[in-house]
XYZ file of N, CA and C in Angstrom:
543
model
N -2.016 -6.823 -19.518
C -3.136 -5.920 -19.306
C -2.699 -4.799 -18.360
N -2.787 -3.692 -19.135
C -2.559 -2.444 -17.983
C -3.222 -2.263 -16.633
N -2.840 -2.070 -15.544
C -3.288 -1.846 -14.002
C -4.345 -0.975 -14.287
N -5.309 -0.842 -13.848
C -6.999 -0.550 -13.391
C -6.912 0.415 -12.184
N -6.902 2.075 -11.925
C -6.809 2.493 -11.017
C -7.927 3.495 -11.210
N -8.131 3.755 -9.565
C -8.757 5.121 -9.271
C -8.120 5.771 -8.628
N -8.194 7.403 -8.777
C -7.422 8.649 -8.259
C -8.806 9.391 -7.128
N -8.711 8.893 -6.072
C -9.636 9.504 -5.399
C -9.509 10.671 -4.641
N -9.907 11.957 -4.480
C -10.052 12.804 -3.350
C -10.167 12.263 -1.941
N -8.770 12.642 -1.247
C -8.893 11.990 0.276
C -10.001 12.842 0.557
N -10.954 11.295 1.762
C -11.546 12.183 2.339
C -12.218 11.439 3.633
N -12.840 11.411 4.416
C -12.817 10.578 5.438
C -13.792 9.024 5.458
N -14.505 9.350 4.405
C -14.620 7.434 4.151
C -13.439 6.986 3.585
N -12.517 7.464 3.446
C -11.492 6.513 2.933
C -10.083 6.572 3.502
N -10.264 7.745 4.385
C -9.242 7.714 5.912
C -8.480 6.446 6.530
N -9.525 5.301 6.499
C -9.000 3.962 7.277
C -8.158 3.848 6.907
N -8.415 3.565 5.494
C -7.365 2.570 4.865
C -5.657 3.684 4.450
N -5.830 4.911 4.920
C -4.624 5.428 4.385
C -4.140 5.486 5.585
N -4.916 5.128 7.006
C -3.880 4.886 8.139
C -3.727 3.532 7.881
N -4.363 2.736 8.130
C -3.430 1.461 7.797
C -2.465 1.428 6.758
N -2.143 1.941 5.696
C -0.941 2.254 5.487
C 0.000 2.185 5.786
N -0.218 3.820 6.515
C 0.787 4.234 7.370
C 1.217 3.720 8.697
N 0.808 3.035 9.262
C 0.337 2.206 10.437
C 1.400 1.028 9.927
N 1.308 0.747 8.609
C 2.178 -0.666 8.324
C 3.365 -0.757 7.821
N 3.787 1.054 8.038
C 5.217 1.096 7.722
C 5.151 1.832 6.408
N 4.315 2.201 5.718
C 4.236 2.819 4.295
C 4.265 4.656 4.817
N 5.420 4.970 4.311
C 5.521 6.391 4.370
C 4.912 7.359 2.951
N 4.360 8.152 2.413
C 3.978 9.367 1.513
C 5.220 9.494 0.909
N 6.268 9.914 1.517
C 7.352 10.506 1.349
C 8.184 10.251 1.279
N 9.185 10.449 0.031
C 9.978 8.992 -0.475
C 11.275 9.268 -0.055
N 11.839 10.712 0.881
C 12.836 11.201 1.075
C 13.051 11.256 2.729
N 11.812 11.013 3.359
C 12.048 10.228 4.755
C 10.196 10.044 5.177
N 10.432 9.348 6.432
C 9.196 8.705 6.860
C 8.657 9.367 7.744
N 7.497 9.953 6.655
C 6.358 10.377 7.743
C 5.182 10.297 8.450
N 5.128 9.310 8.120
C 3.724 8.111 9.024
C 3.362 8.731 10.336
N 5.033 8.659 11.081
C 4.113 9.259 12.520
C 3.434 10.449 12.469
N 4.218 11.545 12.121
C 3.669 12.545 12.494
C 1.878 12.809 11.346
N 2.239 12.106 10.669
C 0.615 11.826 9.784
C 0.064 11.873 10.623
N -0.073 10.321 11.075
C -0.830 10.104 11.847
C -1.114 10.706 12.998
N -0.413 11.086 13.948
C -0.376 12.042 15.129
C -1.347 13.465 14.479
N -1.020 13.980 12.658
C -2.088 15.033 12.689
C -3.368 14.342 12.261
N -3.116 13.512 11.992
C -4.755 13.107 11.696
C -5.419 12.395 13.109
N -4.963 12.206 13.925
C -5.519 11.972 15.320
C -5.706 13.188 15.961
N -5.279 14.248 16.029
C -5.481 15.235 16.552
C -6.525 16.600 15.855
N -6.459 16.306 14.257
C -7.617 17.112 13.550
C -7.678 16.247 12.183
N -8.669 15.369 11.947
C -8.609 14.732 10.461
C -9.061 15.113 9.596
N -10.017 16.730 9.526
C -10.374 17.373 8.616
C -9.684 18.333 8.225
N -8.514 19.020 9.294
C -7.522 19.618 8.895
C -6.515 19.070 7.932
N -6.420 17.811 8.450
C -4.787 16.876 7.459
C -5.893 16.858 6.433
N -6.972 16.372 5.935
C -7.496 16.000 5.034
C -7.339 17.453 3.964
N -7.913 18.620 4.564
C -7.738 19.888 3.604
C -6.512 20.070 3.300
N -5.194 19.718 4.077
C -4.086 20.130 3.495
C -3.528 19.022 2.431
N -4.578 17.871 2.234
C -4.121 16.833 1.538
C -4.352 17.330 0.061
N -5.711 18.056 0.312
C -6.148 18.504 -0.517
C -6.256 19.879 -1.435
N -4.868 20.415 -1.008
C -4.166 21.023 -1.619
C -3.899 22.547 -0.902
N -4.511 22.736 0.450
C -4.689 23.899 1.718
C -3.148 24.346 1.822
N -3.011 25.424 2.207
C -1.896 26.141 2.531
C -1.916 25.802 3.843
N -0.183 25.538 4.203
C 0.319 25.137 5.339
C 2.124 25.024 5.050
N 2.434 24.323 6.486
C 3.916 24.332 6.380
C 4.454 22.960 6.022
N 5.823 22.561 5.655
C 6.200 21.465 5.504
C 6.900 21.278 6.058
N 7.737 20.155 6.631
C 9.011 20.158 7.366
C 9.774 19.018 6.507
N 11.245 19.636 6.146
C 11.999 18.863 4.989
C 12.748 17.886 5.815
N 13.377 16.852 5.074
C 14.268 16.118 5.632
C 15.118 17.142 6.378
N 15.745 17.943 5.901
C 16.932 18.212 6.776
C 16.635 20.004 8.003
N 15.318 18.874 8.332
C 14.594 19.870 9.586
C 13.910 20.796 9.317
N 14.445 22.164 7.876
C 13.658 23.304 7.335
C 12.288 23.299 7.198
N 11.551 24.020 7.799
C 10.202 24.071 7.521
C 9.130 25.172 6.434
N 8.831 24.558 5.192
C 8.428 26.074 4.297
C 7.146 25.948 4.092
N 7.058 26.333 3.310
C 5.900 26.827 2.658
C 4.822 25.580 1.991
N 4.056 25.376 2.116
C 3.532 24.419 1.329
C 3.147 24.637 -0.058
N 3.443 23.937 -1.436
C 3.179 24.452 -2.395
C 2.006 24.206 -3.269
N 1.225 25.017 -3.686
C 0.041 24.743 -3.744
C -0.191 23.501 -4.826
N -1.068 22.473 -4.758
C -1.625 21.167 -5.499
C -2.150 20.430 -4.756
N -3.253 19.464 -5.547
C -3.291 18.489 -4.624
C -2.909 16.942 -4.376
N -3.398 16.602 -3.389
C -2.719 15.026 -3.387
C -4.370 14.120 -3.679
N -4.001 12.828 -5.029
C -5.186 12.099 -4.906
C -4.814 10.703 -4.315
N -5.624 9.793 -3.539
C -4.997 8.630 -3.311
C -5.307 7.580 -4.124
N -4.438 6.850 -4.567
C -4.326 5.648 -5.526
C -4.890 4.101 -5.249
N -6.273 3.751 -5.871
C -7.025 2.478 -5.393
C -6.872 1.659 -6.749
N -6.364 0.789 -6.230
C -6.724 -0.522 -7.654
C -7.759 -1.061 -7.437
N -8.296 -0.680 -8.860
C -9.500 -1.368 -9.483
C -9.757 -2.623 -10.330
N -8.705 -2.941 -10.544
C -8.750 -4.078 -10.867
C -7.869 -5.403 -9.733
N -8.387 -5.336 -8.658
C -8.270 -6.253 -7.696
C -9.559 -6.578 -6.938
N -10.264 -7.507 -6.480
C -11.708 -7.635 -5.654
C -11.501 -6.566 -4.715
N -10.746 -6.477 -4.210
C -10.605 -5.628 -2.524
C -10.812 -4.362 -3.306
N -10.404 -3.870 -4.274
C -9.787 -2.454 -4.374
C -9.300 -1.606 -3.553
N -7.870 -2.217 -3.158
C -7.363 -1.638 -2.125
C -6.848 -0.459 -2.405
N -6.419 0.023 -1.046
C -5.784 1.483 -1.170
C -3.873 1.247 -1.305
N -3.537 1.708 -2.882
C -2.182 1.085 -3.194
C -0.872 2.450 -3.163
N -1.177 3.741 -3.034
C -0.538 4.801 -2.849
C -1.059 6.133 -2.955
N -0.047 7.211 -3.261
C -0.820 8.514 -3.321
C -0.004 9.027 -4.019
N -0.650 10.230 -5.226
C -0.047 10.738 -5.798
C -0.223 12.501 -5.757
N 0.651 13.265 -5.914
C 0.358 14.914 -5.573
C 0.734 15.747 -7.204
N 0.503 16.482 -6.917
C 0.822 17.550 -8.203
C 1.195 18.986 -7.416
N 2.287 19.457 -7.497
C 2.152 20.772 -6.968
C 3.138 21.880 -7.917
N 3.117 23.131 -7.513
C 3.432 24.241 -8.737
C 3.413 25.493 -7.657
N 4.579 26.457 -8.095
C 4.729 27.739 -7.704
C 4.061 28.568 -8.202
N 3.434 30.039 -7.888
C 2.537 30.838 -8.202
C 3.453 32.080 -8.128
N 3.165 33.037 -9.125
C 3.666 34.307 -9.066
C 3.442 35.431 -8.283
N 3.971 36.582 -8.208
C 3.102 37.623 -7.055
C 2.015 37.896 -7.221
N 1.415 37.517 -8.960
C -0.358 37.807 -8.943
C -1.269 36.255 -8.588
N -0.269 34.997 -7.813
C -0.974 34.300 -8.041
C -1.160 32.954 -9.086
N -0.445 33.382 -9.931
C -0.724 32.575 -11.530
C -0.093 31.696 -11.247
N -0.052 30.325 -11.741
C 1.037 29.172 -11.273
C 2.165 29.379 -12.633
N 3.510 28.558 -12.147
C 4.495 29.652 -13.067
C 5.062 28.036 -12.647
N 6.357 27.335 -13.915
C 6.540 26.222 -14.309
C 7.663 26.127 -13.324
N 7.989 27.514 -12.760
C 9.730 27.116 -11.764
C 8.916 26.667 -10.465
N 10.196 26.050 -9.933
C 9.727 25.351 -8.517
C 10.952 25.754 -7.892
N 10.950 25.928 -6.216
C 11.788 26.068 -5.064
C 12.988 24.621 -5.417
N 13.815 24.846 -5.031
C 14.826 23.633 -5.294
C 14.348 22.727 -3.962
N 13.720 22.568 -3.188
C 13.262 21.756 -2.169
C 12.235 21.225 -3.089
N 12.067 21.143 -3.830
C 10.786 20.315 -4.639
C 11.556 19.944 -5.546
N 11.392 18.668 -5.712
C 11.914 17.724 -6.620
C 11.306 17.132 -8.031
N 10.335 17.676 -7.815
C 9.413 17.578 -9.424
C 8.004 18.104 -9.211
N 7.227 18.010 -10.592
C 5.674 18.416 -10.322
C 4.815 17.337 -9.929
N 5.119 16.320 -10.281
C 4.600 15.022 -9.823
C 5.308 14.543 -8.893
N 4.467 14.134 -7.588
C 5.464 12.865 -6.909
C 4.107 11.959 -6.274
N 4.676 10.766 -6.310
C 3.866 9.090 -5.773
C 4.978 8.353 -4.704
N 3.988 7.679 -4.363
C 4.879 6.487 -3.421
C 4.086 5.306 -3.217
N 3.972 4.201 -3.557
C 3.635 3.232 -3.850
C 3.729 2.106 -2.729
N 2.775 1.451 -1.891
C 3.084 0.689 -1.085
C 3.844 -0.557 -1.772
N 4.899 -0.855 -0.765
C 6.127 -2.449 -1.590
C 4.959 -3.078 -2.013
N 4.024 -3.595 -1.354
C 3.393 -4.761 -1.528
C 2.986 -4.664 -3.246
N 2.368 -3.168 -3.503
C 1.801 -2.892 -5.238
C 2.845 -2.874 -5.993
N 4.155 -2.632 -5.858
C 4.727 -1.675 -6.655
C 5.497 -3.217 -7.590
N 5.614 -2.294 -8.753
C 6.339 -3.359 -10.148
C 4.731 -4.154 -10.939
N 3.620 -3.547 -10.289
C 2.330 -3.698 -11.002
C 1.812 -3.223 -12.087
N 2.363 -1.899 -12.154
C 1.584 -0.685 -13.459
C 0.868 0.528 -12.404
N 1.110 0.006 -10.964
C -0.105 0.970 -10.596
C 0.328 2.681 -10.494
N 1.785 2.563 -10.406
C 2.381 4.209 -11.004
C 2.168 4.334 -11.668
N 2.031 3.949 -13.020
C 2.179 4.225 -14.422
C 1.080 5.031 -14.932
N -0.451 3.830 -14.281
C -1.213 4.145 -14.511
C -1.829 5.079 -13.972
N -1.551 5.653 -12.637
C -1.518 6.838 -11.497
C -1.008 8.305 -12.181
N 0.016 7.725 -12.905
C 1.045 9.330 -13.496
C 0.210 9.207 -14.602
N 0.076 8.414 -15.542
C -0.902 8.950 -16.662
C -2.121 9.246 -16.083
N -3.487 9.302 -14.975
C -4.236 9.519 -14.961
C -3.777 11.089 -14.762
N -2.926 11.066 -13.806
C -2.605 12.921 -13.330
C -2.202 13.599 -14.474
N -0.939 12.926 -15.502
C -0.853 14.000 -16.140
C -1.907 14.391 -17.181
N -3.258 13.135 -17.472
C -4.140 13.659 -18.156
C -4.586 14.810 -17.894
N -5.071 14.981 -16.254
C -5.431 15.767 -15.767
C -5.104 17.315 -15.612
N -3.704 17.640 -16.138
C -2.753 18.336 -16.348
C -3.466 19.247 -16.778
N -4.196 19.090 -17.820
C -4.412 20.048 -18.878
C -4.616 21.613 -18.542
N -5.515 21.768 -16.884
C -5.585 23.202 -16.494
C -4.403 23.450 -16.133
N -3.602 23.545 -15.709
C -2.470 23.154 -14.691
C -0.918 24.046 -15.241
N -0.354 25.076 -15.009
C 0.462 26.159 -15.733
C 1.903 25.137 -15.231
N 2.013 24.048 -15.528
C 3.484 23.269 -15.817
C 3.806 23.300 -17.245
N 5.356 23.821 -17.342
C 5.715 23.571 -18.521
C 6.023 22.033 -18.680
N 6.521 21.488 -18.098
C 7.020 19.753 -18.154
C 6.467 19.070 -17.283
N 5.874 17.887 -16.725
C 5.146 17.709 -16.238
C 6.739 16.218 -15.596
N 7.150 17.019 -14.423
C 8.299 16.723 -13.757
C 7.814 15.584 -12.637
N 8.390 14.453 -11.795
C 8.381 14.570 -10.998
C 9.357 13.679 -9.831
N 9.144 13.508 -8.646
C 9.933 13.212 -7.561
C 9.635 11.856 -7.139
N 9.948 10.588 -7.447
C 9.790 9.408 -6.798
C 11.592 8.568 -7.076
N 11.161 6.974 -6.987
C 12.878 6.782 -6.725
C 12.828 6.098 -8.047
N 12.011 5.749 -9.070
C 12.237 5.023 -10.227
C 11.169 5.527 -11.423
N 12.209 5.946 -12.159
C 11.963 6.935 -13.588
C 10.888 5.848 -14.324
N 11.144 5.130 -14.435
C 10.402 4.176 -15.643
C 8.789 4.691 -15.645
N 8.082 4.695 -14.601
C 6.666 5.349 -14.665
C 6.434 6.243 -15.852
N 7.321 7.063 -15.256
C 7.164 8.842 -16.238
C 7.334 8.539 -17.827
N 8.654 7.480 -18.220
C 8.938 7.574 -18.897
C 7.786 6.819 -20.060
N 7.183 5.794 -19.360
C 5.909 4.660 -20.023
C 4.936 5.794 -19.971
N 4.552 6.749 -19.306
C 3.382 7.765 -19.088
C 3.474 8.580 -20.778
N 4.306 9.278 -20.520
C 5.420 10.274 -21.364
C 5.203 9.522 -23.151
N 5.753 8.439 -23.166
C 6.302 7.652 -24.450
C 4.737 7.193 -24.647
N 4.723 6.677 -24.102
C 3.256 5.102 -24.171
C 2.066 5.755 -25.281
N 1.845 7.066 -24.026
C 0.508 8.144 -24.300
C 1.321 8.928 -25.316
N 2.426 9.147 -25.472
C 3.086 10.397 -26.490
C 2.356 11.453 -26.065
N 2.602 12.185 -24.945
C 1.808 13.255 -24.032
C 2.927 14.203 -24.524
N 2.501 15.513 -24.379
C 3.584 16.366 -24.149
C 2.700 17.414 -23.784
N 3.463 18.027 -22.308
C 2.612 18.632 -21.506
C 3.079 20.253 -21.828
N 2.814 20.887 -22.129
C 3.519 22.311 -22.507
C 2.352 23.188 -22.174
N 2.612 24.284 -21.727
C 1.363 25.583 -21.534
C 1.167 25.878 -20.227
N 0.190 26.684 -20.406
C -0.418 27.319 -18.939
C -1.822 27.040 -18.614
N -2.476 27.153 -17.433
C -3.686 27.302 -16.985
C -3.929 27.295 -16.264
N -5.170 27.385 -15.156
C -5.853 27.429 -13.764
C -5.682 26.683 -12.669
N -6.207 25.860 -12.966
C -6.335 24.574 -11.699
C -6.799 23.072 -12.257
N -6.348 22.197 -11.611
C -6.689 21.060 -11.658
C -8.116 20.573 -11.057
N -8.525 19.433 -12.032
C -10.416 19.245 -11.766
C -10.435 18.132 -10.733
N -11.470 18.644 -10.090
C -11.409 17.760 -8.884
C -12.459 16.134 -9.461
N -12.555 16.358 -10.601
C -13.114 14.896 -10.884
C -12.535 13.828 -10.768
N -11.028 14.063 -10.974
C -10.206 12.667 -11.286
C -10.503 12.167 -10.182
């Protein structure tokens, strides 16, 4: 039976549980750990971290110190629904470069590693709950000006069950992503 998820809009009823998370050693970011300083911005403004979760312009700071641009998308967080608790099991983002008028355009900065990226707490992961996370997003795709619907985590198999399973093929242009998912 396929994993049971919801893609929720962070937002501060559901804050707790993405510091405990992070609190338990679960980093966002699959290329180094950023828990503390999360947390440190969400202790210091949690409606700020929350808007930039949610797709706000701001800066990033890369593994190897550089700090850029943030690229516009947003991040939803990942709850299984098919567990009693429905716990909070990861987070997934979508992001995309924009042209000088604005328009989102399929190239990305080489500091971005795909259009999709997740990170999955150990405890969920080898469940379905990526799988079912990347197919909810790339459903969601549809406004969304990606030519391939790319992305950045440490094990392909998701994309590839998303990709094959659904026989998706993400091609075209458009606006923005719906904040329903």
């Amino acid at each position: 039976m396929p994993a049971s998820i919801s893609l929720r809009i962070p937002d501060r009823t559901l804050l707790g549980a993405y510091q405990a998370a992070l609190r338990g050693g679960w980093s966002p970011n699959t290329t180094r750990d950023v828990a503390p300083e999360q947390l440190a911005a969400i202790d210091a403004d949690p409606d700020a971290f929350l808007a930039a979760l949610r797709g706000g312009p701001g800066r990033i700071r890369l593994a190897d110190g550089r700090e850029v641009e943030r690229r516009p998308g947003p991040t939803r967080w990942i709850f299984a629904e098919d567990r009693p608790e429905r716990p909070f099991v990861g987070a997934i983002n979508l992001r995309w470069q924009e042209d000088a008028g604005g328009r989102p355009v399929p190239a990305l900065p080489e500091h971005v590693l795909g259009h999709i990226g997740y990170a999955i707490l150990p405890a969920f992961a080898g469940h379905g709950y990526a799988s079912a996370a990347l197919a909810a997003m790339l459903a969601a795709v549809t406004d969304v000006a990606i030519a391939a619907a790319l992305r950045s985590a440490d094990d392909h198999a998701p994309l590839r069950v998303a990709c094959i399973d659904e026989g998706r093929a993400f091609v075209g242009f458009g606006s923005a992503i719906s904040d329903a998912i």
